[in-house]
Amino acid sequence: MATRKSMKLPVILTFIILAIIVYLFATIKQSQVVCDKTTSYDADVKVIEDVVVTLDGKEITNLNVSKKIVLPDKYNNDATIKGIKYSLEKTLSYLGDRVEYTHTDYGLLVNIDINDNKLVLLDNISFIENDSLEIKVESNTKNSNIVVLSVGDNYTDGELMKRLKNNGYSCK
């Protein structure tokens, strides 16, 4: 009988330790890689891309891309914004409602939030100034000048940061 009473304390301690271990595993946060890149073009046009990639282990689980197109006063009008938005909509139509366009004081803001297996093209916008401002959106995924990411791609934090830094991004 004396041994049964002495077993209560180790059993209680074991349950407490198991509860702590389960709690720690349940609250593990996924890692995030945050990068940005600013590209300037003729006529003071800037494209600022902010990329937040959420990784779970070695797999991308979420991509959040924000593309800010900053236009000078000369081109910051409804006609130019509509033209830029139309070109982007044609290229990003495969993403459906995962893309949101916002007309701002400085130009256009494009937010892309991907949780499923879709491709996102980074650094694929350029501007050319002739008599007017023309946008060129590169949609060829085989082009070596653009970065292609997708949910489900396998990267470690370091590998992803190195890839983005090699393409001119600044990562934290």
mmCIF file of C-alpha atoms in Angstrom:
data_model
loop_
_atom_site.group_PDB
_atom_site.id
_atom_site.type_symbol
_atom_site.label_atom_id
_atom_site.label_comp_id
_atom_site.label_asym_id
_atom_site.label_seq_id
_atom_site.Cartn_x
_atom_site.Cartn_y
_atom_site.Cartn_z
ATOM 1 C CA MET A 1 0.000 0.000 0.000
ATOM 2 C CA ALA A 2 2.831 2.384 0.739
ATOM 3 C CA THR A 3 4.096 2.137 -2.834
ATOM 4 C CA ARG A 4 0.772 3.282 -4.329
ATOM 5 C CA LYS A 5 0.826 6.515 -2.365
ATOM 6 C CA SER A 6 4.380 7.196 -3.492
ATOM 7 C CA MET A 7 3.325 6.739 -7.169
ATOM 8 C CA LYS A 8 0.944 9.721 -7.145
ATOM 9 C CA LEU A 9 3.676 12.365 -7.225
ATOM 10 C CA PRO A 10 5.605 10.908 -10.241
ATOM 11 C CA VAL A 11 2.343 10.413 -12.178
ATOM 12 C CA ILE A 12 1.255 13.999 -11.518
ATOM 13 C CA LEU A 13 4.709 15.318 -12.513
ATOM 14 C CA THR A 14 4.631 13.259 -15.715
ATOM 15 C CA PHE A 15 1.231 14.701 -16.708
ATOM 16 C CA ILE A 16 2.432 18.237 -15.995
ATOM 17 C CA ILE A 17 5.570 17.747 -18.118
ATOM 18 C CA LEU A 18 3.510 16.246 -20.972
ATOM 19 C CA ALA A 19 1.090 19.184 -20.814
ATOM 20 C CA ILE A 20 3.998 21.641 -21.028
ATOM 21 C CA ILE A 21 5.497 19.804 -24.040
ATOM 22 C CA VAL A 22 2.135 19.740 -25.865
ATOM 23 C CA TYR A 23 1.659 23.459 -25.153
ATOM 24 C CA LEU A 24 5.115 24.291 -26.527
ATOM 25 C CA PHE A 25 4.498 22.358 -29.750
ATOM 26 C CA ALA A 26 1.066 23.940 -30.169
ATOM 27 C CA THR A 27 2.436 27.471 -29.893
ATOM 28 C CA ILE A 28 5.434 27.141 -32.237
ATOM 29 C CA LYS A 29 5.273 30.035 -34.671
ATOM 30 C CA GLN A 30 5.910 29.678 -38.346
ATOM 31 C CA SER A 31 8.895 31.621 -39.584
ATOM 32 C CA GLN A 32 8.509 34.597 -41.898
ATOM 33 C CA VAL A 33 10.901 36.089 -44.418
ATOM 34 C CA VAL A 34 10.257 39.782 -45.096
ATOM 35 C CA CYS A 35 11.925 41.371 -48.132
ATOM 36 C CA ASP A 36 11.488 44.529 -50.162
ATOM 37 C CA LYS A 37 12.846 46.018 -53.360
ATOM 38 C CA THR A 38 12.544 49.506 -54.812
ATOM 39 C CA THR A 39 13.058 49.986 -58.539
ATOM 40 C CA SER A 40 13.149 53.433 -60.145
ATOM 41 C CA TYR A 41 12.382 54.138 -63.778
ATOM 42 C CA ASP A 42 12.445 57.162 -66.073
ATOM 43 C CA ALA A 43 10.055 59.994 -65.263
ATOM 44 C CA ASP A 44 10.391 59.390 -61.497
ATOM 45 C CA VAL A 45 8.239 56.249 -61.517
ATOM 46 C CA LYS A 46 8.998 53.807 -58.682
ATOM 47 C CA VAL A 47 7.847 50.278 -58.026
ATOM 48 C CA ILE A 48 8.205 49.166 -54.402
ATOM 49 C CA GLU A 49 7.643 45.466 -53.771
ATOM 50 C CA ASP A 50 7.172 44.178 -50.234
ATOM 51 C CA VAL A 51 7.183 40.389 -49.921
ATOM 52 C CA VAL A 52 6.221 38.443 -46.797
ATOM 53 C CA VAL A 53 6.756 34.695 -47.110
ATOM 54 C CA THR A 54 5.537 32.378 -44.349
ATOM 55 C CA LEU A 55 7.401 29.095 -44.061
ATOM 56 C CA ASP A 56 6.440 26.011 -42.090
ATOM 57 C CA GLY A 57 9.559 23.912 -41.844
ATOM 58 C CA LYS A 58 10.944 23.902 -45.369
ATOM 59 C CA GLU A 59 7.715 24.676 -47.237
ATOM 60 C CA ILE A 60 6.142 27.989 -48.229
ATOM 61 C CA THR A 61 2.623 28.156 -46.749
ATOM 62 C CA ASN A 62 1.663 31.774 -47.526
ATOM 63 C CA LEU A 63 2.794 34.554 -49.860
ATOM 64 C CA ASN A 64 1.786 38.157 -49.309
ATOM 65 C CA VAL A 65 3.054 40.574 -51.955
ATOM 66 C CA SER A 66 2.432 44.306 -52.014
ATOM 67 C CA LYS A 67 3.380 46.248 -55.146
ATOM 68 C CA LYS A 68 3.299 50.018 -54.764
ATOM 69 C CA ILE A 69 3.481 51.931 -58.017
ATOM 70 C CA VAL A 70 4.493 55.504 -57.227
ATOM 71 C CA LEU A 71 3.755 57.933 -60.045
ATOM 72 C CA PRO A 72 4.861 61.561 -60.415
ATOM 73 C CA ASP A 73 2.158 64.248 -60.583
ATOM 74 C CA LYS A 74 2.490 64.356 -64.377
ATOM 75 C CA TYR A 75 1.190 60.767 -64.707
ATOM 76 C CA ASN A 76 -0.874 60.443 -61.543
ATOM 77 C CA ASN A 77 -4.254 60.787 -63.227
ATOM 78 C CA ASP A 78 -7.244 58.521 -63.729
ATOM 79 C CA ALA A 79 -6.422 57.627 -67.336
ATOM 80 C CA THR A 80 -2.897 56.461 -66.557
ATOM 81 C CA ILE A 81 -4.007 54.599 -63.415
ATOM 82 C CA LYS A 82 -6.765 52.823 -65.362
ATOM 83 C CA GLY A 83 -4.272 51.800 -68.062
ATOM 84 C CA ILE A 84 -1.816 50.427 -65.518
ATOM 85 C CA LYS A 85 -4.594 48.639 -63.632
ATOM 86 C CA TYR A 86 -5.952 47.129 -66.861
ATOM 87 C CA SER A 87 -2.511 45.755 -67.790
ATOM 88 C CA LEU A 88 -2.041 44.280 -64.327
ATOM 89 C CA GLU A 89 -5.550 42.799 -64.281
ATOM 90 C CA LYS A 90 -4.884 41.040 -67.583
ATOM 91 C CA THR A 91 -1.712 39.505 -66.197
ATOM 92 C CA LEU A 92 -3.011 38.717 -62.697
ATOM 93 C CA SER A 93 -6.486 37.526 -63.684
ATOM 94 C CA TYR A 94 -5.526 33.898 -62.918
ATOM 95 C CA LEU A 95 -5.337 34.846 -59.204
ATOM 96 C CA GLY A 96 -8.975 35.913 -59.061
ATOM 97 C CA ASP A 97 -10.058 37.487 -55.784
ATOM 98 C CA ARG A 98 -6.603 37.001 -54.236
ATOM 99 C CA VAL A 99 -5.600 40.368 -55.766
ATOM 100 C CA GLU A 100 -6.785 43.746 -54.540
ATOM 101 C CA TYR A 101 -6.183 47.066 -56.335
ATOM 102 C CA THR A 102 -6.268 50.386 -54.489
ATOM 103 C CA HIS A 103 -5.975 53.816 -56.085
ATOM 104 C CA THR A 104 -3.939 55.986 -53.696
ATOM 105 C CA ASP A 105 -2.598 59.542 -53.586
ATOM 106 C CA TYR A 106 0.784 58.383 -54.877
ATOM 107 C CA GLY A 107 -0.448 55.979 -57.578
ATOM 108 C CA LEU A 108 -1.602 52.369 -57.351
ATOM 109 C CA LEU A 109 -1.283 49.693 -54.673
ATOM 110 C CA VAL A 110 -1.625 46.024 -55.593
ATOM 111 C CA ASN A 111 -1.979 43.474 -52.758
ATOM 112 C CA ILE A 112 -1.652 39.762 -53.487
ATOM 113 C CA ASP A 113 -2.347 37.164 -50.791
ATOM 114 C CA ILE A 114 -1.798 33.518 -51.741
ATOM 115 C CA ASN A 115 -2.569 30.498 -49.539
ATOM 116 C CA ASP A 116 -2.914 27.843 -52.226
ATOM 117 C CA ASN A 117 -0.733 26.486 -55.003
ATOM 118 C CA LYS A 118 -0.570 29.537 -57.310
ATOM 119 C CA LEU A 119 2.483 31.207 -58.841
ATOM 120 C CA VAL A 120 3.470 34.744 -57.950
ATOM 121 C CA LEU A 121 5.845 36.690 -60.178
ATOM 122 C CA LEU A 122 8.121 39.196 -58.483
ATOM 123 C CA ASP A 123 10.079 42.016 -60.112
ATOM 124 C CA ASN A 124 8.093 41.666 -63.336
ATOM 125 C CA ILE A 125 6.909 45.262 -63.890
ATOM 126 C CA SER A 126 8.758 47.907 -65.866
ATOM 127 C CA PHE A 127 7.836 51.326 -67.217
ATOM 128 C CA ILE A 128 8.839 53.070 -70.437
ATOM 129 C CA GLU A 129 8.309 56.770 -71.049
ATOM 130 C CA ASN A 130 7.657 57.780 -74.625
ATOM 131 C CA ASP A 131 5.000 60.422 -75.259
ATOM 132 C CA SER A 132 3.054 58.725 -72.497
ATOM 133 C CA LEU A 133 3.837 56.269 -69.740
ATOM 134 C CA GLU A 134 3.744 52.627 -70.825
ATOM 135 C CA ILE A 135 3.793 49.650 -68.497
ATOM 136 C CA LYS A 136 5.375 46.345 -69.442
ATOM 137 C CA VAL A 137 4.376 43.334 -67.337
ATOM 138 C CA GLU A 138 6.552 40.278 -67.879
ATOM 139 C CA SER A 139 4.514 37.100 -67.490
ATOM 140 C CA ASN A 140 6.992 34.547 -68.854
ATOM 141 C CA THR A 141 7.834 32.264 -65.938
ATOM 142 C CA LYS A 142 10.977 31.035 -67.746
ATOM 143 C CA ASN A 143 12.506 34.536 -67.817
ATOM 144 C CA SER A 144 15.611 34.591 -65.639
ATOM 145 C CA ASN A 145 15.094 38.272 -64.732
ATOM 146 C CA ILE A 146 11.959 37.632 -62.676
ATOM 147 C CA VAL A 147 11.464 35.669 -59.465
ATOM 148 C CA VAL A 148 8.781 32.974 -59.426
ATOM 149 C CA LEU A 149 7.476 31.740 -56.069
ATOM 150 C CA SER A 150 4.612 29.442 -55.217
ATOM 151 C CA VAL A 151 2.962 28.095 -52.097
ATOM 152 C CA GLY A 152 4.367 24.618 -51.616
ATOM 153 C CA ASP A 153 7.890 25.456 -52.850
ATOM 154 C CA ASN A 154 10.595 23.992 -50.639
ATOM 155 C CA TYR A 155 13.013 26.551 -49.184
ATOM 156 C CA THR A 156 14.689 27.039 -45.859
ATOM 157 C CA ASP A 157 14.718 30.584 -44.476
ATOM 158 C CA GLY A 158 18.338 31.023 -45.519
ATOM 159 C CA GLU A 159 17.877 29.631 -49.035
ATOM 160 C CA LEU A 160 14.884 31.882 -49.704
ATOM 161 C CA MET A 161 16.622 34.970 -48.354
ATOM 162 C CA LYS A 162 19.715 34.213 -50.450
ATOM 163 C CA ARG A 163 17.617 33.780 -53.594
ATOM 164 C CA LEU A 164 15.772 37.043 -53.045
ATOM 165 C CA LYS A 165 18.947 38.942 -52.111
ATOM 166 C CA ASN A 166 20.609 37.686 -55.313
ATOM 167 C CA ASN A 167 17.711 39.301 -57.200
ATOM 168 C CA GLY A 168 18.171 42.698 -55.536
ATOM 169 C CA TYR A 169 15.807 42.393 -52.564
ATOM 170 C CA SER A 170 16.656 43.595 -49.088
ATOM 171 C CA CYS A 171 15.623 40.993 -46.506
ATOM 172 C CA LYS A 172 15.181 41.025 -42.749
#
